[in-house]
Short mmCIF file of C-alpha atoms in Angstrom, two decimals:
data_model
loop_
_atom_site.label_atom_id
_atom_site.label_comp_id
_atom_site.label_asym_id
_atom_site.label_seq_id
_atom_site.Cartn_x
_atom_site.Cartn_y
_atom_site.Cartn_z
CA ALA X 10 49.79 -40.28 -19.16
CA GLN X 11 53.00 -38.44 -19.82
CA SER X 12 54.43 -37.11 -23.06
CA VAL X 13 57.28 -35.09 -24.52
CA ALA X 14 57.23 -32.92 -27.63
CA GLN X 15 60.33 -31.84 -29.49
CA PRO X 16 58.83 -29.61 -32.16
CA GLU X 17 61.90 -29.35 -34.36
CA ASP X 18 63.17 -32.36 -36.25
CA GLN X 19 66.40 -30.49 -37.04
CA VAL X 20 68.15 -27.37 -35.82
CA ASN X 21 70.96 -25.76 -37.78
CA VAL X 22 73.34 -23.31 -36.14
CA ALA X 23 76.64 -21.77 -37.10
CA GLU X 24 79.69 -22.69 -35.05
CA GLY X 25 80.22 -20.17 -32.28
CA ASN X 26 76.59 -19.09 -32.17
CA PRO X 27 74.25 -19.90 -29.29
CA LEU X 28 71.99 -22.90 -29.73
CA THR X 29 68.58 -23.82 -28.35
CA VAL X 30 66.82 -27.18 -28.69
CA LYS X 31 63.20 -27.04 -27.60
CA CYS X 32 61.25 -29.44 -25.42
CA THR X 33 57.80 -29.29 -23.87
CA TYR X 34 56.31 -31.92 -21.63
CA SER X 35 53.06 -33.12 -20.15
CA VAL X 36 52.91 -35.08 -16.89
CA SER X 37 50.75 -35.13 -13.78
CA GLY X 38 52.62 -34.55 -10.59
CA ASN X 39 56.21 -33.45 -10.25
CA PRO X 40 58.25 -33.86 -13.42
CA TYR X 41 61.75 -35.24 -13.54
CA LEU X 42 63.27 -33.97 -16.80
CA PHE X 43 66.33 -35.17 -18.66
CA TRP X 44 68.39 -34.41 -21.75
CA TYR X 45 70.41 -37.07 -23.54
CA VAL X 46 72.59 -36.96 -26.64
CA GLN X 47 73.05 -39.76 -29.13
CA TYR X 48 75.87 -40.06 -31.64
CA PRO X 49 75.47 -42.34 -34.70
CA ASN X 50 75.29 -46.02 -33.83
CA ARG X 51 75.80 -45.27 -30.13
CA GLY X 52 73.73 -45.39 -26.99
CA LEU X 53 72.45 -42.34 -25.20
CA GLN X 54 74.75 -40.13 -23.14
CA PHE X 55 73.35 -38.21 -20.19
CA LEU X 56 73.71 -34.43 -20.36
CA LEU X 57 71.67 -33.02 -17.47
CA LYS X 58 68.53 -33.37 -15.40
CA TYR X 59 66.05 -31.28 -13.45
CA ILE X 60 64.50 -32.76 -10.32
CA THR X 61 63.84 -29.78 -8.09
CA GLY X 62 65.40 -26.51 -7.07
CA ASP X 63 67.02 -23.94 -9.34
CA ASN X 64 65.24 -23.65 -12.66
CA LEU X 65 68.53 -23.30 -14.56
CA VAL X 66 70.36 -26.59 -14.67
CA LYS X 67 73.97 -26.89 -15.83
CA GLY X 68 75.25 -30.10 -17.36
CA SER X 69 78.02 -31.73 -19.30
CA TYR X 70 79.99 -30.16 -22.20
CA GLY X 71 78.77 -26.62 -21.43
CA PHE X 72 75.07 -27.40 -21.92
CA GLU X 73 72.37 -25.99 -19.71
CA ALA X 74 68.58 -26.16 -19.61
CA GLU X 75 65.89 -23.97 -18.19
CA PHE X 76 62.85 -25.46 -16.48
CA ASN X 77 59.73 -23.34 -16.98
CA LYS X 78 56.77 -24.74 -15.06
CA SER X 79 54.17 -22.33 -16.43
CA GLN X 80 55.11 -23.11 -20.02
CA THR X 81 55.86 -26.78 -19.26
CA SER X 82 59.12 -26.43 -21.14
CA PHE X 83 62.69 -27.61 -20.63
CA HIS X 84 64.75 -26.12 -23.46
CA LEU X 85 68.38 -27.12 -23.92
CA LYS X 86 70.88 -24.32 -24.49
CA LYS X 87 74.54 -23.67 -25.08
CA PRO X 88 76.16 -20.24 -25.40
CA SER X 89 78.59 -21.20 -28.18
CA ALA X 90 78.05 -24.20 -30.44
CA LEU X 91 80.88 -26.53 -31.53
CA VAL X 92 80.93 -28.69 -34.66
CA SER X 93 81.38 -31.67 -32.33
CA ASP X 94 77.97 -30.89 -30.77
CA SER X 95 76.34 -32.18 -33.98
CA ALA X 96 74.23 -35.15 -32.87
CA LEU X 97 70.71 -36.27 -32.00
CA TYR X 98 69.26 -34.81 -28.80
CA PHE X 99 66.48 -36.37 -26.76
CA CYS X 100 64.39 -34.83 -24.04
CA ALA X 101 62.76 -37.18 -21.55
CA VAL X 102 60.32 -36.97 -18.65
CA ARG X 103 59.50 -39.19 -15.73
CA ARG X 104 56.78 -38.67 -13.16
CA GLY X 105 58.06 -38.63 -9.63
CA GLY X 106 57.53 -42.01 -7.97
CA TYR X 107 57.11 -43.91 -11.23
CA GLN X 108 59.54 -45.90 -13.29
CA LYS X 109 58.51 -45.20 -16.86
CA VAL X 110 60.64 -42.65 -18.71
CA THR X 111 59.07 -41.16 -21.82
CA PHE X 112 61.34 -39.81 -24.55
CA GLY X 113 60.67 -37.32 -27.27
CA THR X 114 61.26 -38.14 -30.92
CA GLY X 115 64.60 -36.35 -30.96
CA THR X 116 66.07 -33.24 -32.56
CA LYS X 117 69.00 -33.45 -34.91
CA LEU X 118 71.47 -30.65 -34.23
CA GLN X 119 73.71 -29.65 -37.11
CA VAL X 120 76.50 -27.20 -36.28
CA ILE X 121 77.87 -25.65 -39.44
CA PRO X 122 81.58 -24.69 -39.54
CA GLU S 3 81.83 -44.45 -21.16
CA THR S 4 79.08 -45.38 -18.73
CA GLY S 5 80.23 -48.84 -17.66
CA VAL S 6 77.02 -50.39 -19.00
CA THR S 7 77.74 -53.12 -21.49
CA GLN S 8 75.45 -55.00 -23.87
CA SER S 9 75.86 -58.09 -25.98
CA PRO S 10 75.73 -58.89 -28.75
CA THR S 11 76.37 -55.72 -30.71
CA HIS S 12 74.43 -56.88 -33.73
CA LEU S 13 72.04 -59.75 -34.32
CA ILE S 14 70.11 -61.05 -37.29
CA LYS S 15 67.11 -63.34 -36.79
CA THR S 16 64.22 -64.58 -38.87
CA ARG S 17 60.56 -64.08 -38.15
CA GLY S 18 59.19 -66.46 -35.53
CA GLN S 19 62.53 -67.06 -33.84
CA GLN S 20 63.42 -66.18 -30.26
CA VAL S 21 66.24 -63.89 -29.12
CA THR S 22 68.03 -63.12 -25.86
CA LEU S 23 69.87 -59.86 -25.30
CA ARG S 24 72.17 -59.23 -22.37
CA CYS S 25 73.10 -56.24 -20.26
CA SER S 26 75.65 -55.70 -17.52
CA SER S 27 74.85 -52.78 -15.29
CA GLN S 28 77.22 -50.18 -13.98
CA SER S 29 78.93 -51.07 -10.72
CA GLY S 30 76.76 -50.14 -7.74
CA HIS S 31 73.53 -49.95 -9.73
CA ASN S 32 70.60 -52.20 -8.80
CA THR S 33 68.04 -51.25 -11.45
CA VAL S 34 67.98 -52.03 -15.16
CA SER S 35 65.53 -50.61 -17.68
CA TRP S 36 65.10 -51.79 -21.28
CA TYR S 37 64.11 -49.65 -24.23
CA GLN S 38 63.32 -50.26 -27.88
CA GLN S 39 64.43 -47.59 -30.33
CA ALA S 40 63.07 -47.98 -33.82
CA LEU S 41 64.81 -46.18 -36.65
CA GLY S 42 64.16 -42.43 -36.49
CA GLN S 43 62.28 -42.66 -33.19
CA GLY S 44 62.96 -42.01 -29.54
CA PRO S 45 63.47 -44.91 -27.16
CA GLN S 46 60.29 -46.63 -25.97
CA PHE S 47 60.17 -48.04 -22.43
CA ILE S 48 59.75 -51.83 -22.35
CA PHE S 49 60.17 -52.62 -18.67
CA GLN S 50 62.32 -52.12 -15.61
CA TYR S 51 63.83 -54.60 -13.15
CA TYR S 52 64.67 -53.71 -9.57
CA ARG S 53 66.34 -56.27 -7.34
CA GLU S 54 65.38 -59.15 -9.66
CA GLU S 55 61.70 -58.24 -9.97
CA GLU S 56 59.83 -56.49 -12.74
CA ASN S 57 59.07 -53.05 -11.44
CA GLY S 58 57.19 -51.34 -14.26
CA ARG S 59 56.20 -52.13 -17.83
CA GLY S 60 55.43 -50.16 -20.97
CA ASN S 61 53.02 -51.06 -23.76
CA PHE S 62 54.76 -54.19 -24.99
CA PRO S 63 53.18 -57.63 -25.38
CA PRO S 64 54.02 -60.55 -23.07
CA ARG S 65 56.34 -62.06 -25.66
CA PHE S 66 58.79 -59.44 -24.41
CA SER S 67 60.08 -60.75 -21.08
CA GLY S 68 63.11 -60.26 -18.93
CA LEU S 69 65.23 -61.40 -16.04
CA GLN S 70 67.53 -59.74 -13.60
CA PHE S 71 70.23 -61.74 -11.82
CA PRO S 72 71.65 -61.39 -8.30
CA ASN S 73 74.59 -59.43 -9.71
CA TYR S 74 72.00 -57.03 -11.27
CA SER S 75 72.84 -57.94 -14.85
CA SER S 76 69.79 -58.51 -17.01
CA GLU S 77 68.39 -60.28 -20.03
CA LEU S 78 65.69 -59.26 -22.47
CA ASN S 79 63.93 -62.14 -24.22
CA VAL S 80 61.71 -61.73 -27.22
CA ASN S 81 59.68 -64.71 -28.50
CA ALA S 82 57.97 -65.17 -31.84
CA LEU S 83 59.94 -62.36 -33.49
CA GLU S 84 58.09 -60.07 -35.89
CA LEU S 85 59.51 -57.82 -38.57
CA ASP S 86 58.55 -54.75 -36.51
CA ASP S 87 60.82 -55.95 -33.71
CA SER S 88 63.77 -54.75 -35.77
CA ALA S 89 65.29 -51.95 -33.70
CA LEU S 90 68.09 -50.84 -31.42
CA TYR S 91 67.57 -52.29 -27.96
CA LEU S 92 69.03 -50.20 -25.17
CA CYS S 93 69.47 -51.01 -21.56
CA ALA S 94 70.02 -48.43 -18.88
CA SER S 95 71.18 -48.93 -15.34
CA SER S 96 70.55 -46.75 -12.31
CA LEU S 97 70.50 -46.82 -8.52
CA GLY S 98 66.80 -47.09 -7.88
CA GLY S 99 64.11 -48.00 -5.44
CA ALA S 100 60.81 -49.83 -5.73
CA SER S 101 58.99 -46.62 -6.60
CA GLY S 102 61.81 -45.09 -8.57
CA THR S 103 64.23 -42.45 -7.51
CA THR S 104 65.70 -39.28 -8.86
CA ASP S 105 68.75 -41.15 -10.03
CA THR S 106 69.91 -40.85 -13.60
CA GLN S 107 69.73 -43.76 -16.00
CA TYR S 108 72.99 -44.53 -17.79
CA PHE S 109 72.72 -46.26 -21.13
CA GLY S 110 74.69 -48.99 -22.79
CA PRO S 111 75.66 -48.87 -26.48
CA GLY S 112 72.72 -51.00 -27.55
CA THR S 113 72.08 -54.17 -29.53
CA ARG S 114 70.97 -53.75 -33.12
CA LEU S 115 68.40 -56.48 -33.89
CA THR S 116 67.36 -57.14 -37.48
CA VAL S 117 64.44 -59.49 -38.13
CA LEU S 118 64.16 -60.85 -41.66
#
């Protein structure tokens, strides 16, 4: 079985401050990890993924995520938040060699002007 | 935009009816996955189609079925609709293999299904 936990339903951050959205996962075998963002009434937009290699992954719109195998975490980060970053963020995991992608319940990011 | 399109955008059905949702995958992609996203929840994996064959399935009953066509577009069919089937249905396309690949899934905008 595989699972994803996003422990915070909502994260509030002031514009210009760094942001972190937390994600921990559970999967047997090698994890493929993903972050997606969803704006109201829209589908999911891909931000970044970790498959193998460097633990720090850089993605779209200035976002990055750090893979930590010992803590089974894949937190999303951005050095300076924008109001336009306000949206719903989903972490997802897939076991290597399998099709099923499991998503977390999402974290609402609110960037305050 | 991802190049993945879905139709219709919105749909209202009554309990017991049947519905067909459609998805056109991004050019060059051969794999389509379908997800159900209930209000306030993350997407739940329904199934995946690779080269016209079902290639993985989540915990959904058989009344959820699908097709993939030679051009890699796909349909999701739901029979005997229940109230709990009300959700946003998302399709995602990717360039995959029979056992999955590292490729990213790109999502369409979704179809909002309401069952009354």
